[in-house]
Short mmCIF file of C-alpha atoms in Angstrom, two decimals:
data_model
loop_
_atom_site.label_atom_id
_atom_site.label_comp_id
_atom_site.label_asym_id
_atom_site.label_seq_id
_atom_site.Cartn_x
_atom_site.Cartn_y
_atom_site.Cartn_z
CA LEU Z 736 0.00 0.00 0.00
CA GLU Z 737 2.87 2.36 0.73
CA VAL Z 738 4.30 1.71 -2.74
CA VAL Z 739 0.93 2.33 -4.39
CA GLU Z 740 0.51 5.55 -2.45
CA ARG Z 741 3.99 6.86 -3.29
CA TYR Z 742 4.47 5.58 -6.85
CA GLY Z 743 1.06 4.48 -8.10
CA ALA Z 744 -0.51 1.08 -8.76
CA ASP Z 745 0.64 1.07 -12.37
CA ALA Z 746 4.25 1.69 -11.35
CA LEU Z 747 4.05 -1.22 -8.90
CA ARG Z 748 2.59 -3.51 -11.56
CA TYR Z 749 5.17 -2.47 -14.17
CA SER Z 750 8.08 -2.95 -11.72
CA LEU Z 751 6.95 -6.45 -10.81
CA ILE Z 752 6.16 -7.54 -14.36
CA SER Z 753 9.27 -6.06 -15.99
CA GLY Z 754 11.50 -7.84 -13.47
CA MET Z 755 9.92 -11.29 -13.72
CA SER Z 756 12.09 -12.85 -16.40
CA VAL Z 757 12.25 -16.64 -16.48
CA GLY Z 758 14.59 -18.06 -13.86
CA THR Z 759 15.15 -14.71 -12.14
CA ASP Z 760 13.94 -13.67 -8.71
CA VAL Z 761 12.25 -10.28 -8.37
CA ILE Z 762 14.27 -8.42 -5.73
CA LEU Z 763 12.36 -5.63 -4.00
CA ASP Z 764 14.37 -3.80 -1.36
CA PRO Z 765 11.99 -2.33 1.26
CA ARG Z 766 14.83 -0.08 2.46
CA ASP Z 767 15.27 1.50 -0.96
CA LEU Z 768 11.89 1.89 -2.60
CA GLU Z 769 13.12 4.76 -4.77
CA SER Z 770 15.65 2.64 -6.68
CA THR Z 771 13.11 -0.15 -7.12
CA PHE Z 772 10.04 1.78 -8.24
CA ALA Z 773 11.28 5.15 -9.52
CA PRO Z 774 12.03 3.86 -13.07
CA ALA Z 775 8.42 2.70 -13.47
CA ARG Z 776 7.11 5.96 -12.02
CA ASN Z 777 9.27 7.88 -14.49
CA PHE Z 778 7.86 5.79 -17.34
CA ALA Z 779 4.32 6.51 -16.18
CA ASN Z 780 5.12 10.23 -16.07
CA LYS Z 781 6.65 10.06 -19.55
CA LEU Z 782 3.56 8.28 -20.88
CA TRP Z 783 1.19 10.75 -19.23
CA ASN Z 784 3.07 13.82 -20.50
CA ALA Z 785 3.31 12.40 -24.03
CA GLY Z 786 -0.38 11.57 -23.93
CA ARG Z 787 -1.39 15.03 -22.76
CA PHE Z 788 0.67 16.60 -25.55
CA ILE Z 789 -0.79 14.33 -28.22
CA LEU Z 790 -4.38 14.71 -27.04
CA SER Z 791 -4.06 18.49 -26.78
CA ASN Z 792 -3.26 18.54 -30.51
CA LEU Z 793 -6.21 16.40 -31.59
CA GLU Z 794 -9.00 18.82 -32.40
CA GLY Z 795 -11.51 16.15 -33.32
CA PRO Z 796 -11.79 12.65 -34.81
CA THR Z 797 -8.68 12.06 -36.90
CA ARG Z 798 -8.46 10.66 -40.39
CA PRO Z 799 -7.81 6.89 -40.36
CA LEU Z 800 -4.67 5.60 -42.00
CA ALA Z 801 -6.21 2.72 -43.91
CA GLY Z 802 -9.08 0.30 -44.08
CA SER Z 803 -11.85 2.88 -44.04
CA ARG Z 804 -14.39 3.88 -46.66
CA THR Z 805 -14.20 7.46 -45.45
CA ALA Z 806 -11.31 9.86 -46.01
CA VAL Z 807 -7.98 8.18 -45.41
CA VAL Z 808 -4.36 9.28 -45.31
CA ARG Z 809 -2.83 8.25 -48.60
CA GLY Z 810 0.63 6.74 -48.71
CA GLU Z 811 2.07 9.61 -50.73
CA GLU Z 812 1.03 12.03 -47.96
CA LEU Z 813 3.27 10.32 -45.41
CA THR Z 814 6.69 11.75 -44.63
CA LEU Z 815 9.73 9.59 -43.91
CA ALA Z 816 9.16 9.99 -40.17
CA ASP Z 817 5.49 9.01 -40.55
CA ARG Z 818 6.39 5.85 -42.44
CA TRP Z 819 9.10 5.04 -39.89
CA ILE Z 820 6.86 5.32 -36.82
CA ILE Z 821 4.11 3.28 -38.50
CA ALA Z 822 6.65 0.53 -39.25
CA ARG Z 823 8.06 0.69 -35.72
CA CYS Z 824 4.54 0.55 -34.28
CA ASP Z 825 3.73 -2.57 -36.29
CA ALA Z 826 7.00 -4.16 -35.13
CA ALA Z 827 6.02 -3.41 -31.53
CA VAL Z 828 2.64 -5.08 -32.12
CA VAL Z 829 4.34 -8.22 -33.41
CA GLU Z 830 6.96 -8.34 -30.63
CA ALA Z 831 4.57 -7.60 -27.76
CA THR Z 832 1.85 -9.96 -29.01
CA GLU Z 833 4.27 -12.86 -29.40
CA ALA Z 834 5.64 -12.20 -25.90
CA TYR Z 835 2.17 -12.10 -24.33
CA GLU Z 836 1.20 -15.33 -26.11
CA ARG Z 837 4.31 -17.04 -24.68
CA PHE Z 838 3.56 -15.58 -21.21
CA ARG Z 839 6.82 -13.62 -21.33
CA LEU Z 840 5.18 -10.61 -19.75
CA ASN Z 841 8.48 -8.88 -19.02
CA GLU Z 842 9.45 -9.05 -22.69
CA ALA Z 843 6.09 -7.63 -23.72
CA ALA Z 844 6.47 -4.78 -21.23
CA ALA Z 845 9.98 -4.06 -22.50
CA ALA Z 846 8.86 -3.98 -26.13
CA VAL Z 847 6.10 -1.47 -25.45
CA TYR Z 848 8.38 0.57 -23.18
CA ARG Z 849 10.96 0.93 -25.96
CA PHE Z 850 8.34 1.94 -28.49
CA ILE Z 851 6.68 4.55 -26.28
CA TRP Z 852 9.77 6.04 -24.65
CA SER Z 853 12.25 6.03 -27.51
CA ASP Z 854 10.41 5.71 -30.82
CA LEU Z 855 7.25 7.66 -30.10
CA ALA Z 856 8.15 10.20 -27.41
CA ASP Z 857 11.85 10.87 -27.99
CA TRP Z 858 11.87 10.71 -31.77
CA TYR Z 859 8.54 10.93 -33.56
CA ILE Z 860 6.81 13.49 -31.37
CA GLU Z 861 9.91 15.69 -31.37
CA GLN Z 862 10.17 15.38 -35.15
CA VAL Z 863 6.55 16.28 -35.91
CA LYS Z 864 6.05 19.11 -33.41
CA PRO Z 865 6.34 21.82 -36.11
CA ARG Z 866 3.61 20.07 -38.13
CA LEU Z 867 1.32 19.73 -35.13
CA TYR Z 868 1.47 23.40 -34.22
CA GLY Z 869 -0.91 25.72 -36.05
CA ASP Z 870 -1.97 25.10 -39.63
CA GLN Z 871 1.33 23.95 -41.08
CA GLN Z 872 1.26 21.72 -44.14
CA GLY Z 873 0.84 18.06 -43.26
CA GLY Z 874 -0.50 18.78 -39.80
CA ASP Z 875 -3.64 16.70 -40.29
CA VAL Z 876 -1.54 13.77 -41.49
CA ALA Z 877 0.79 14.05 -38.48
CA ARG Z 878 -2.20 14.13 -36.13
CA ALA Z 879 -3.68 11.04 -37.77
CA VAL Z 880 -0.41 9.13 -37.50
CA VAL Z 881 0.36 10.11 -33.91
CA ALA Z 882 -3.23 9.39 -32.84
CA GLN Z 883 -3.24 5.90 -34.33
CA THR Z 884 0.21 4.88 -33.11
CA PHE Z 885 -0.47 6.20 -29.59
CA ASP Z 886 -3.81 4.40 -29.51
CA VAL Z 887 -2.06 1.15 -30.45
CA ALA Z 888 0.64 1.72 -27.82
CA LEU Z 889 -1.96 2.21 -25.09
CA ARG Z 890 -3.75 -1.02 -26.02
CA LEU Z 891 -0.45 -2.95 -26.01
CA LEU Z 892 0.46 -1.58 -22.59
CA HIS Z 893 -2.97 -1.96 -20.99
CA PRO Z 894 -2.43 -5.47 -19.54
CA VAL Z 895 0.60 -4.14 -17.66
CA MET Z 896 -0.51 -0.61 -16.71
CA PRO Z 897 -4.33 -0.64 -16.85
CA PHE Z 898 -5.18 2.57 -15.00
CA ILE Z 899 -3.15 5.20 -16.83
CA THR Z 900 -3.83 3.59 -20.22
CA GLU Z 901 -7.59 3.60 -19.55
CA ALA Z 902 -7.50 7.24 -18.46
CA LEU Z 903 -5.60 8.37 -21.56
CA TRP Z 904 -7.50 6.18 -24.03
CA ARG Z 905 -10.88 7.52 -22.89
CA ARG Z 906 -9.68 11.09 -23.47
CA PHE Z 907 -9.43 10.60 -27.23
CA PRO Z 908 -11.82 12.94 -29.08
CA GLY Z 909 -15.07 11.31 -30.14
CA ARG Z 910 -14.93 8.43 -27.64
CA PRO Z 911 -18.32 7.70 -26.04
CA ASP Z 912 -18.45 7.87 -22.24
CA THR Z 913 -19.15 4.14 -22.06
CA ALA Z 914 -16.07 3.15 -24.11
CA SER Z 915 -13.30 1.22 -22.35
CA ILE Z 916 -9.87 0.15 -23.54
CA SER Z 917 -10.34 -3.15 -21.70
CA VAL Z 918 -12.79 -4.33 -24.39
CA ALA Z 919 -11.15 -2.59 -27.34
CA PRO Z 920 -9.87 -4.88 -30.14
CA TRP Z 921 -6.30 -6.08 -29.73
CA PRO Z 922 -3.89 -4.47 -32.24
CA ARG Z 923 -3.13 -6.69 -35.21
CA HIS Z 924 -0.07 -6.98 -37.41
CA ASP Z 925 -0.51 -5.23 -40.77
CA ARG Z 926 1.87 -6.20 -43.56
CA ARG Z 927 1.21 -2.87 -45.27
CA ALA Z 928 3.00 -1.17 -42.38
CA GLN Z 929 6.28 -2.96 -43.07
CA ASP Z 930 8.71 -0.48 -44.57
CA PRO Z 931 12.39 -1.53 -44.56
CA ALA Z 932 13.37 1.53 -46.60
CA ALA Z 933 11.87 3.91 -44.04
CA LEU Z 934 13.52 2.05 -41.17
CA ARG Z 935 16.89 2.27 -42.93
CA ASP Z 936 16.61 5.89 -44.05
CA PHE Z 937 15.25 7.34 -40.82
CA GLY Z 938 17.84 5.25 -39.01
CA LEU Z 939 20.50 7.24 -40.89
CA VAL Z 940 18.90 10.48 -39.70
CA GLN Z 941 18.81 9.21 -36.12
CA GLU Z 942 22.43 8.07 -36.26
CA LEU Z 943 23.62 11.42 -37.63
CA ILE Z 944 21.71 13.40 -35.00
CA GLY Z 945 23.03 11.07 -32.30
CA ALA Z 946 26.61 11.53 -33.54
CA ILE Z 947 26.29 15.33 -33.46
CA ARG Z 948 24.78 15.19 -29.98
CA GLY Z 949 27.65 12.96 -28.92
CA ILE Z 950 30.21 15.47 -30.20
CA ARG Z 951 28.43 18.28 -28.37
CA ALA Z 952 28.48 16.32 -25.12
CA GLU Z 953 32.06 15.13 -25.57
CA TYR Z 954 33.41 18.66 -25.98
CA GLY Z 955 31.12 20.29 -23.42
CA VAL Z 956 29.11 22.45 -25.82
CA GLN Z 957 26.33 24.13 -23.84
CA PRO Z 958 22.78 22.85 -24.57
CA GLY Z 959 21.60 26.22 -25.81
CA GLN Z 960 24.62 26.81 -28.05
CA VAL Z 961 24.03 26.18 -31.75
CA VAL Z 962 26.84 24.82 -33.89
CA ARG Z 963 27.44 24.04 -37.55
CA ALA Z 964 27.94 20.61 -39.06
CA VAL Z 965 29.55 19.39 -42.26
CA VAL Z 966 28.42 15.98 -43.54
CA SER Z 967 30.33 13.90 -46.07
CA ALA Z 968 27.97 11.16 -47.25
CA SER Z 969 29.33 7.75 -48.20
CA GLU Z 970 27.01 7.40 -51.19
CA GLY Z 971 24.44 9.30 -53.22
CA HIS Z 972 21.41 7.70 -51.59
CA THR Z 973 22.58 8.67 -48.10
CA SER Z 974 23.24 12.21 -49.24
CA ALA Z 975 19.76 12.49 -50.78
CA VAL Z 976 18.06 11.17 -47.63
CA LEU Z 977 19.94 13.51 -45.31
CA GLU Z 978 19.41 16.47 -47.63
CA ARG Z 979 15.64 15.87 -47.58
CA GLU Z 980 15.69 15.68 -43.78
CA ARG Z 981 17.86 18.78 -43.37
CA ALA Z 982 15.21 20.63 -41.33
CA THR Z 983 14.84 17.74 -38.89
CA ILE Z 984 18.60 17.35 -38.49
CA THR Z 985 19.11 21.08 -37.98
CA ARG Z 986 16.40 21.37 -35.32
CA LEU Z 987 16.98 18.18 -33.32
CA ALA Z 988 20.79 18.46 -33.35
CA LYS Z 989 20.59 22.19 -32.52
CA LEU Z 990 22.52 23.36 -35.56
CA SER Z 991 22.75 26.81 -37.07
CA ALA Z 992 23.42 25.17 -40.44
CA VAL Z 993 24.33 21.83 -41.98
CA ALA Z 994 26.40 21.52 -45.15
CA PHE Z 995 26.94 18.47 -47.32
CA SER Z 996 30.52 18.58 -48.54
CA PRO Z 997 33.74 16.53 -48.35
CA ASN Z 998 35.62 19.65 -47.25
CA HIS Z 999 35.65 20.98 -43.71
CA GLU Z 1000 37.68 23.06 -41.27
CA ARG Z 1001 40.52 21.48 -39.34
CA VAL Z 1002 39.41 22.35 -35.80
CA GLY Z 1003 36.42 20.46 -34.44
CA GLY Z 1004 34.78 17.19 -33.49
CA HIS Z 1005 34.48 14.26 -35.86
CA ALA Z 1006 32.42 11.08 -36.05
CA VAL Z 1007 31.88 8.30 -38.59
CA LEU Z 1008 28.50 6.61 -39.03
CA SER Z 1009 27.95 2.90 -39.64
CA ASP Z 1010 27.74 3.39 -43.43
CA ARG Z 1011 31.04 5.36 -43.42
CA THR Z 1012 29.31 8.74 -43.71
CA SER Z 1013 31.35 11.25 -41.71
CA VAL Z 1014 30.23 14.34 -39.81
CA PHE Z 1015 32.46 17.20 -38.71
CA VAL Z 1016 31.39 19.87 -36.20
CA PRO Z 1017 33.53 23.04 -36.15
CA LEU Z 1018 33.95 24.07 -32.52
CA GLY Z 1019 35.88 27.32 -32.69
CA GLU Z 1020 32.71 29.38 -32.20
CA ALA Z 1021 31.17 27.12 -29.55
CA ILE Z 1022 33.93 26.52 -26.99
CA ASP Z 1023 37.13 28.12 -25.73
CA ILE Z 1024 39.65 26.08 -27.74
CA GLY Z 1025 42.62 27.19 -25.63
CA LYS Z 1026 40.89 26.26 -22.38
CA GLU Z 1027 39.77 22.90 -23.74
CA CYS Z 1028 43.29 22.16 -25.02
CA GLY Z 1029 44.64 22.92 -21.56
CA ARG Z 1030 42.15 20.61 -19.90
CA LEU Z 1031 42.86 17.80 -22.35
CA GLY Z 1032 46.60 18.32 -21.89
CA ILE Z 1033 46.37 17.93 -18.12
CA GLU Z 1034 44.26 14.79 -18.44
CA THR Z 1035 46.61 13.35 -21.09
CA GLU Z 1036 49.62 13.90 -18.84
CA ARG Z 1037 47.83 12.17 -15.96
CA LEU Z 1038 47.08 9.15 -18.13
CA LEU Z 1039 50.65 9.05 -19.45
CA ARG Z 1040 51.93 8.84 -15.87
CA LEU Z 1041 49.44 6.10 -15.04
CA VAL Z 1042 50.42 4.11 -18.14
CA GLU Z 1043 54.13 4.48 -17.38
CA SER Z 1044 53.66 3.38 -13.77
CA GLN Z 1045 51.45 0.45 -14.75
CA GLU Z 1046 53.89 -0.74 -17.41
CA LYS Z 1047 56.66 -0.78 -14.82
CA LYS Z 1048 54.45 -2.72 -12.44
CA LEU Z 1049 53.54 -5.35 -15.02
CA GLY Z 1050 57.14 -5.46 -16.19
CA ASN Z 1051 58.19 -6.64 -12.73
CA GLU Z 1052 58.52 -10.42 -13.05
CA GLN Z 1053 58.23 -10.92 -9.29
CA PHE Z 1054 54.83 -9.22 -9.19
CA VAL Z 1055 53.52 -11.10 -12.23
CA SER Z 1056 54.71 -14.50 -10.95
CA ARG Z 1057 53.65 -14.09 -7.32
CA ALA Z 1058 50.35 -12.22 -7.59
CA PRO Z 1059 47.13 -14.19 -8.14
CA SER Z 1060 46.24 -14.50 -11.82
CA ASP Z 1061 42.98 -12.59 -11.41
CA VAL Z 1062 44.86 -9.66 -9.86
CA VAL Z 1063 47.33 -9.62 -12.75
CA ASP Z 1064 44.47 -9.75 -15.25
CA ARG Z 1065 42.78 -6.78 -13.58
CA GLU Z 1066 46.01 -4.77 -13.70
CA ARG Z 1067 46.44 -5.57 -17.39
CA GLN Z 1068 42.87 -4.48 -18.05
CA LYS Z 1069 43.60 -1.20 -16.29
CA LEU Z 1070 46.63 -0.65 -18.52
CA THR Z 1071 44.63 -1.36 -21.66
CA SER Z 1072 41.85 1.00 -20.57
CA TRP Z 1073 44.27 3.83 -19.73
CA LYS Z 1074 46.04 3.44 -23.07
CA GLU Z 1075 42.73 3.63 -24.91
CA GLN Z 1076 41.72 6.74 -22.98
CA ARG Z 1077 45.11 8.31 -23.69
CA ASP Z 1078 44.81 7.62 -27.42
CA VAL Z 1079 41.32 9.17 -27.50
CA LEU Z 1080 42.58 12.34 -25.82
CA VAL Z 1081 45.57 12.58 -28.15
CA LYS Z 1082 43.22 12.33 -31.13
CA LYS Z 1083 40.92 14.99 -29.66
CA ARG Z 1084 43.87 17.34 -29.18
CA GLU Z 1085 44.85 16.81 -32.82
CA LEU Z 1086 41.30 17.61 -34.00
CA LEU Z 1087 41.25 20.79 -31.93
CA GLY Z 1088 44.63 21.85 -33.27
CA CYS Z 1089 46.26 21.90 -29.84
CA GLY Z 1090 50.00 22.54 -29.89
#
């Protein structure tokens, strides 16, 4: 009862179900309820906030995507992000349904969690916000897509978190007061939703944005600071996809501009994507290069001293022969880790043009 009062019944249910994998005990520490139940509470909050945002942008009954004799959203009206989230939603239906049918409730909960938290909330909603606001072109299509995919997500999650899903589902425009998600049809796999091209192409966009965000974090660029990016695509198709999604990349990666060119400045951060496309972020306008070089220099010197000391230690035959093998292995792992960190810092100093 204390857990329900502090975190909610749905959070309790999700915590228990998500931790009940086959052959594993569910460990609930009564002395540390926060660590045990906070992740589920955070998920419930994420779901509620996403739901409120979506529902606030649905002015009335939305156009169905397919299978209706009334007005439908035609395939050519869908953007890359629309096609991607529809494909990801269908994949979640398949994965969650199979898990429920095999009584792997934790796997079903995990599948829906990933779809709602990452695919829907972190990516799709953020991508379509400009289309949802006001009367921008494609807004009705975006509302139809987000309404349908969120409706499906709620039905998939209902067996695990029945209260919050019921509350959100009943708030959809046009729902009669007597409607209940508990008797709504179970989502079904739709082959028309399968779209390998959309999964691949939007995956490129996600990877590029993630790489730029990683560079920003790695070099301590402030969240509100915009930067430029130069992308050198590995092939024509990649270049065309990223060019078409320029607005999404610019907004979600917080860029002032993005250029597609093999040429770039010498000072900045660099990353290579899985298809060998490279991205370069000039940093001269975003950070104090001299200060960053100084910080990296101090850290590099510290690692050099650690490596030198560790090499001497492991070069001592008496230590290696007398110490337990697991101790020697740990010391060797430390040396390998410090060398890798040192090499990364040396490369970063080169990219920043440090003397």
